[in-house]
Structures are given as structure tokens and as C-alpha cells.
Coordinates of C-alpha atoms and ligand atoms in Angstrom, one line a residue:
M3 CA -2.8 -72.0 -10.2
S4 CA -0.7 -70.3 -7.6
K5 CA 0.5 -66.7 -7.8
V6 CA 3.9 -65.2 -8.2
V7 CA 5.1 -62.7 -5.5
V8 CA 8.2 -60.8 -6.7
L9 CA 10.4 -59.1 -4.1
G10 CA 12.8 -56.9 -6.0
S11 CA 14.1 -53.7 -7.5
L12 CA 12.5 -51.1 -9.7
N13 CA 14.9 -48.9 -11.8
M14 CA 14.6 -46.2 -14.4
D15 CA 17.0 -47.3 -17.2
V16 CA 19.0 -44.7 -19.1
S17 CA 20.2 -46.8 -22.0
I18 CA 22.6 -45.7 -24.9
E19 CA 24.2 -47.5 -27.8
A20 CA 28.0 -47.0 -28.4
D21 CA 30.4 -48.5 -31.0
R22 CA 32.6 -49.6 -28.1
I23 CA 33.1 -49.2 -24.4
P24 CA 35.0 -46.0 -23.7
S25 CA 38.5 -46.2 -22.2
A26 CA 39.4 -44.3 -19.0
G27 CA 39.2 -40.5 -19.5
E28 CA 37.6 -40.9 -23.0
T29 CA 34.3 -39.4 -24.2
L30 CA 32.5 -41.2 -27.0
E31 CA 29.5 -40.3 -29.0
G32 CA 26.5 -42.6 -28.5
R33 CA 23.1 -43.0 -30.2
D34 CA 19.6 -44.4 -29.8
L35 CA 19.1 -43.1 -26.2
L36 CA 16.3 -44.7 -24.4
L37 CA 14.8 -43.8 -21.0
G38 CA 12.6 -46.6 -19.9
P39 CA 11.3 -48.8 -17.0
G40 CA 13.7 -51.5 -15.8
G41 CA 15.0 -53.1 -12.6
K42 CA 15.5 -56.8 -12.3
G43 CA 12.6 -57.3 -10.0
A44 CA 10.2 -55.2 -12.0
N45 CA 11.3 -56.7 -15.3
Q46 CA 10.7 -60.3 -13.9
A47 CA 7.3 -59.2 -12.5
V48 CA 6.2 -57.8 -15.9
A49 CA 7.4 -61.0 -17.6
S50 CA 5.4 -63.2 -15.2
A51 CA 2.3 -61.1 -15.6
R52 CA 2.6 -61.0 -19.4
M53 CA 2.9 -64.8 -19.4
G54 CA -0.5 -64.9 -17.7
A55 CA 0.4 -65.5 -14.0
E56 CA -1.3 -63.6 -11.2
T57 CA 1.7 -61.4 -10.1
L58 CA 2.2 -59.1 -7.2
M59 CA 5.3 -57.0 -6.5
I60 CA 6.9 -55.9 -3.2
G61 CA 9.4 -53.1 -3.7
S62 CA 10.3 -49.5 -3.1
V63 CA 10.7 -46.3 -5.2
G64 CA 11.3 -42.7 -4.3
S65 CA 8.5 -40.1 -4.2
D66 CA 9.7 -38.7 -7.5
L67 CA 8.5 -38.7 -11.1
F68 CA 10.5 -41.9 -12.0
G69 CA 8.9 -43.7 -9.1
S70 CA 5.4 -42.9 -10.4
E71 CA 6.3 -44.0 -14.0
L72 CA 7.7 -47.3 -12.8
I73 CA 4.6 -48.1 -10.8
D74 CA 2.4 -47.2 -13.7
S75 CA 4.4 -49.4 -16.0
L76 CA 3.9 -52.4 -13.7
A77 CA 0.2 -51.7 -13.3
H78 CA -0.2 -51.4 -17.1
A79 CA 1.4 -54.9 -17.4
G80 CA -1.2 -56.3 -14.9
V81 CA 1.1 -56.5 -11.8
S82 CA -0.5 -55.7 -8.4
T83 CA 1.5 -52.7 -7.0
G84 CA -0.2 -52.2 -3.6
Y85 CA 3.0 -53.3 -1.8
I86 CA 5.4 -50.9 -3.5
K87 CA 6.5 -48.3 -1.0
R88 CA 7.1 -44.6 -1.8
E89 CA 10.2 -43.6 0.1
A90 CA 10.3 -39.8 0.6
G91 CA 14.0 -39.6 1.6
D92 CA 15.4 -41.6 -1.4
A93 CA 15.6 -41.2 -5.1
T94 CA 14.1 -44.0 -7.3
G95 CA 16.7 -46.6 -8.4
T96 CA 18.4 -45.7 -11.7
A97 CA 20.5 -47.8 -14.0
V98 CA 22.9 -46.6 -16.7
V99 CA 23.0 -49.2 -19.5
I100 CA 25.7 -49.0 -22.2
R101 CA 24.8 -51.2 -25.2
S102 CA 27.7 -52.2 -27.4
S103 CA 28.3 -55.1 -29.9
G104 CA 25.1 -56.8 -29.0
D105 CA 26.0 -56.9 -25.3
N106 CA 25.5 -54.5 -22.4
R107 CA 27.2 -53.2 -19.3
I108 CA 25.1 -51.8 -16.4
I109 CA 25.8 -49.6 -13.4
V110 CA 23.0 -49.3 -10.9
S111 CA 22.3 -46.5 -8.3
Q112 CA 20.2 -48.5 -5.8
G113 CA 18.4 -45.5 -4.3
A114 CA 15.1 -46.5 -2.7
N115 CA 15.5 -50.2 -3.6
H116 CA 17.7 -50.5 -0.5
S117 CA 15.2 -48.8 1.8
L118 CA 13.0 -51.9 2.1
G119 CA 13.3 -53.4 5.6
V120 CA 13.1 -57.0 6.9
R121 CA 10.0 -56.3 8.9
E122 CA 7.9 -54.6 6.1
V123 CA 8.8 -57.4 3.6
G124 CA 7.9 -60.0 6.2
D125 CA 4.6 -58.3 7.1
A126 CA 3.7 -58.0 3.4
L127 CA 4.5 -61.7 2.8
S128 CA 2.4 -62.8 5.8
V129 CA -0.6 -60.9 4.4
V130 CA -0.4 -61.9 0.7
A131 CA 1.2 -65.4 0.6
Q132 CA -0.7 -68.6 0.3
P133 CA 1.1 -72.0 0.6
D134 CA 2.5 -73.0 -2.9
D135 CA 2.7 -69.4 -4.1
I136 CA 6.1 -68.6 -5.6
L137 CA 8.4 -66.0 -4.1
L138 CA 10.6 -64.8 -7.0
T139 CA 13.5 -62.7 -5.9
Q140 CA 17.0 -61.3 -7.0
L141 CA 19.8 -59.4 -5.3
E142 CA 19.2 -55.7 -6.3
C143 CA 17.5 -55.1 -2.9
A144 CA 19.6 -55.4 0.2
P145 CA 20.8 -59.1 0.3
L146 CA 20.1 -59.4 4.1
V147 CA 16.5 -58.5 3.4
V148 CA 16.3 -61.0 0.6
W149 CA 17.8 -63.8 2.8
E150 CA 15.3 -63.1 5.6
A151 CA 12.4 -63.0 3.1
I152 CA 13.4 -66.4 1.8
R153 CA 13.4 -67.9 5.3
H154 CA 10.0 -66.3 6.0
A155 CA 8.6 -67.5 2.7
K156 CA 9.6 -71.1 3.4
S157 CA 7.9 -70.9 6.9
L158 CA 4.7 -69.8 5.0
G159 CA 5.0 -72.8 2.7
M160 CA 5.9 -70.8 -0.5
L161 CA 8.2 -72.1 -3.3
V162 CA 11.3 -70.0 -3.6
V163 CA 12.8 -69.0 -7.0
L164 CA 16.1 -67.2 -6.5
N165 CA 18.0 -65.3 -9.3
P166 CA 21.2 -64.3 -7.5
S167 CA 21.7 -61.2 -9.7
P168 CA 23.8 -59.1 -9.4
A169 CA 26.4 -61.8 -8.6
H170 CA 26.8 -62.3 -4.8
A171 CA 27.7 -65.2 -2.6
I172 CA 24.8 -67.1 -1.0
P173 CA 24.8 -68.0 2.7
A174 CA 25.0 -71.7 3.3
D175 CA 21.7 -71.9 5.1
I176 CA 19.8 -70.2 2.2
L177 CA 20.6 -72.7 -0.6
P178 CA 18.6 -75.5 1.0
Q179 CA 15.6 -73.2 1.1
V180 CA 15.7 -72.5 -2.6
D181 CA 13.4 -74.6 -4.8
L182 CA 14.8 -73.2 -8.0
L183 CA 18.1 -71.3 -8.5
C184 CA 18.4 -69.6 -11.9
L185 CA 21.7 -67.9 -12.6
N186 CA 24.0 -66.9 -15.5
E187 CA 27.7 -67.8 -15.9
T188 CA 29.0 -64.8 -13.9
E189 CA 26.6 -65.4 -11.1
C190 CA 27.4 -69.1 -11.1
S191 CA 31.1 -68.5 -10.7
A192 CA 30.4 -66.1 -7.8
V193 CA 28.2 -68.6 -6.0
T194 CA 30.2 -71.8 -6.7
G195 CA 33.7 -70.4 -7.0
C196 CA 34.1 -72.5 -10.2
Q197 CA 35.0 -71.0 -13.6
Q198 CA 32.4 -71.6 -16.3
D199 CA 34.4 -72.8 -19.4
G200 CA 32.5 -75.6 -21.0
E201 CA 30.0 -78.5 -20.7
E202 CA 31.8 -80.3 -17.9
S203 CA 32.1 -77.1 -15.8
Y204 CA 28.4 -76.4 -16.3
R205 CA 27.5 -79.9 -15.1
R206 CA 29.9 -79.8 -12.2
S207 CA 28.7 -76.3 -11.0
L208 CA 25.0 -77.4 -11.2
E209 CA 25.9 -80.5 -9.2
A210 CA 27.7 -78.3 -6.6
L211 CA 24.6 -76.1 -6.3
I212 CA 22.3 -79.2 -5.7
E213 CA 24.9 -80.7 -3.2
G214 CA 24.7 -77.3 -1.4
G215 CA 21.0 -77.9 -1.0
A216 CA 19.2 -76.1 -3.9
K217 CA 16.3 -78.4 -5.1
R218 CA 16.8 -77.6 -8.8
A219 CA 19.2 -75.3 -10.7
V220 CA 19.2 -73.7 -14.1
L221 CA 22.3 -72.1 -15.7
T222 CA 21.6 -69.6 -18.5
L223 CA 24.3 -69.4 -21.2
G224 CA 23.1 -66.7 -23.6
P225 CA 23.5 -67.7 -27.2
R226 CA 24.4 -71.3 -26.0
G227 CA 21.0 -71.8 -24.4
S228 CA 20.7 -73.1 -20.9
A229 CA 21.5 -76.1 -18.8
A230 CA 19.5 -77.6 -15.9
L231 CA 19.9 -80.2 -13.2
D232 CA 16.7 -81.5 -11.5
E233 CA 15.1 -84.9 -10.5
N234 CA 15.4 -85.9 -14.2
G235 CA 19.2 -85.4 -14.3
Y236 CA 21.3 -82.9 -16.4
Y237 CA 19.9 -81.6 -19.6
R238 CA 20.3 -78.7 -22.1
I239 CA 17.8 -76.5 -23.9
P240 CA 19.2 -74.9 -27.0
A241 CA 18.9 -71.1 -27.7
E242 CA 16.5 -69.7 -30.3
R243 CA 18.1 -67.8 -33.2
V244 CA 16.6 -64.3 -33.6
A245 CA 17.8 -61.0 -35.0
A246 CA 18.9 -59.6 -31.6
V247 CA 19.4 -55.9 -31.1
D248 CA 19.6 -55.5 -27.3
T249 CA 19.9 -58.2 -24.6
T250 CA 18.9 -56.0 -21.7
G251 CA 16.2 -57.7 -19.7
A252 CA 16.4 -61.0 -21.6
G253 CA 17.6 -62.9 -18.5
D254 CA 14.7 -61.3 -16.5
T255 CA 12.2 -62.3 -19.2
F256 CA 13.6 -65.9 -18.9
V257 CA 13.3 -66.0 -15.1
G258 CA 9.9 -64.3 -15.0
T259 CA 8.5 -66.7 -17.6
L260 CA 9.9 -69.7 -15.8
S261 CA 8.1 -68.7 -12.6
A262 CA 4.8 -68.0 -14.4
F263 CA 4.9 -71.5 -16.0
L264 CA 5.9 -73.2 -12.7
S265 CA 3.0 -71.4 -11.0
R266 CA 0.7 -73.1 -13.5
G267 CA 2.1 -76.5 -12.7
H268 CA 4.3 -77.0 -15.8
E269 CA 7.4 -79.2 -15.7
L270 CA 10.7 -77.3 -15.5
R271 CA 11.9 -78.5 -19.0
E272 CA 8.7 -77.2 -20.6
A273 CA 8.9 -73.9 -18.7
M274 CA 12.5 -73.5 -19.9
E275 CA 11.6 -74.1 -23.5
F276 CA 9.0 -71.4 -23.4
A277 CA 11.2 -69.0 -21.4
T278 CA 13.9 -69.5 -24.0
K279 CA 11.5 -68.3 -26.7
A280 CA 10.2 -65.4 -24.6
A281 CA 13.8 -64.2 -23.8
A282 CA 14.9 -64.5 -27.5
L283 CA 11.9 -62.3 -28.5
A284 CA 12.8 -59.8 -25.8
T285 CA 16.2 -59.2 -27.5
T286 CA 14.6 -58.1 -30.8
H287 CA 13.6 -54.7 -29.3
I288 CA 15.7 -52.1 -27.5
G289 CA 15.0 -51.6 -23.7
A290 CA 14.2 -53.8 -20.8
Q291 CA 10.5 -53.8 -19.7
G292 CA 9.1 -52.5 -23.0
S293 CA 10.6 -55.4 -24.9
I294 CA 9.1 -58.2 -22.8
P295 CA 6.6 -60.1 -24.9
T296 CA 3.1 -61.4 -24.0
I297 CA 2.4 -65.1 -24.1
E298 CA 0.3 -64.5 -27.2
E299 CA 3.3 -62.7 -28.9
V300 CA 5.6 -65.6 -28.2
E301 CA 3.1 -68.1 -29.5
S302 CA 2.5 -66.1 -32.6
A303 CA 6.3 -65.6 -33.3
F304 CA 7.2 -69.2 -32.7
G305 CA 4.0 -71.1 -33.3
K306 CA 2.2 -73.0 -30.6
D307 CA 4.0 -76.2 -31.6
G308 CA 7.3 -74.5 -30.9
E309 CA 8.2 -74.0 -34.6
N310 CA 10.3 -70.8 -35.1
E311 CA 8.5 -68.4 -37.4
W312 CA 10.6 -65.4 -36.4
D313 CA 13.0 -63.7 -38.8
T314 CA 16.5 -65.1 -38.2
S315 CA 18.1 -63.5 -41.3
N316 CA 20.5 -61.2 -39.3
N317 CA 22.0 -64.1 -37.3
Ligands
LIG2 O1 18.6 -57.1 -15.9 C1 18.4 -55.9 -16.5 C2 18.2 -54.8 -15.5 O2 19.4 -54.7 -14.7 C3 18.0 -53.4 -16.1 O3 16.7 -53.1 -16.4 C4 18.6 -52.5 -15.1 O4 17.7 -51.7 -14.4 C5 19.4 -53.4 -14.1 O5 18.7 -53.6 -12.9

């Protein structure tokens, strides 16, 4: 079993529910305020650790209270935090999440996430990485640092899982170094330039990503499940029906679970099936990191044989 090394962001999430998204100049009353640990990198690291993979995170927080809380949250989930930098001159990353009608809108203040430099990430990877370990990364740290980390990871013999989120174009020389690209519809449109409007567009976009050099690609489609293109061709995994209350962190749960299962040598399809269940379960609680289930919680909710024992009455 190889380990999962996550390079990515840590944010404190300020999350609030509203009946609708306010218009320009409008103030709305919200409810169910939650202050909790988040950040795409940290959420994916927690998911990976809760699915039983040895997980280490490379990241950066400010030397403030939020930074300490975010590191504690990772350590509590079993993630190794020795390569998370405390940056005195920056505030810890913060995200404002507005939840409305079962969906969310997020604005991020990058803060210390963008203070990680190419050299310190490269030095950390050189020390911790073994061939066949997974580098799991996203785009909430500076993209230039991420691209360089991917090049370095490949030179060390690592497998690269890239979740290009938030949406950003990917340099042409990076795609051929990506072993698994996992992205949602918005991100897929940003990377391929193709609109996602149905089965044919999903298949064509995934084909374009593979033609661009990615070894395998997975497109997540929310309530419509996910689609993949790998050495077995194009296939779909249906979504699980659950009583969803908040989708924040569900995509991160999916990607972190995928990486944990791949680190244990599972086939991509099998990893996607379990990741779909884990992500569905994450939507049944409010918040990002706090709602990511353990492997045992997923098995007990859905049964080891994959049968859904979860309450679907609200859907
Ligand atoms: O993907 C969800 C995450 O995006 C939130 O936890 C928030 O911090 C933003 O980074």
C-alpha cells in the first residue's frame, strides 16, 4: 500500500444558509451559521485518511488561531501535518460559503495558501515521497507551484491525481503527467473549452482530456453520478440517493476517497463506486471536513455489499 501526499489549501469556512442568493445591494437574513475546517486540500486529505490511507499534507496556514485549529483538525483525522508551514506574515485562508436550495456558492480569501513556494514544496516531496506514492493536488495554492510540484512528483516516480479546482486552464505539458484527472462540469468546461450539456458532451470532453495526455479522467456530475474514461473505455457510475442538506466538501470527499482506494491498488471503477457512497454520505451533514465519513461509516450506511441502507425519504 502506497501513501497519499496532499499538496493543497487549508481554509476556515464561514458557512451560512439563506433562502436565496442576495441581489446586488441587498441584505438577507441567514441561519444555521457554521464556523468549521475546510479547504479543498485539507478536506481531501481528511477523506483519504478516513478511508484508511496513510496520508500526509503539504500546505501553509497563518500563525493565528484559525491556523492552529485547522492543523488540529487534520491531526485528529490521522493526517501527518509535519509539512504544514506556519506563515507569520499572512492570515490563514478563509472561505465564505453561502448555502441555498441544496447548493452552495463559495468565495475564498487565499491568505497563507499562496505563500507556499516551489522550492519548499519540492524539498518536502523529495524527503517524503516514495515511488508509487500518490500526489493529490488541486488549484487553491498558486497554480505555478502546483505545476512544478507535478513535474517534480513525476521525476520521483509518483502517481499524480489532479483535481483542477477552482476551475483553471492546465498547461499543455502538465496533462501528460497526470495519471488521474478528476473534475466537475465547470472545471471540465474551463479545461476543455467544451460546454457540458449531455452524455455526448461528457464523452467527448473525457476523450479530449485523454487525447491531451491525461492517462485516465473522471467527470463528476453531482446528482447525475459520474463518468470515466480509462483503459476499459467510457462508463458511468450512478449517484446514491440520500437526504442531502449541504453539498460543501462532497466533491473533496469523492476525490480523497478515490485516491485512498487507488493507493490500496483498487481498480478505478471500484474506487469510484465507494467514493460515490462516501460523497453522498458527506452531503447529509452541514459543513465540509466535519461531514466527511470514515470507511466504517460508509460501510455501515450502505452495507459492505453496496446495498443502500440510508434514509432516502427526503429525496
Ligand atoms: O470544496 C469545498 C471547499 O472549497 C470549502 O471547504 C472551502 O474552503 C473551499 O475551499
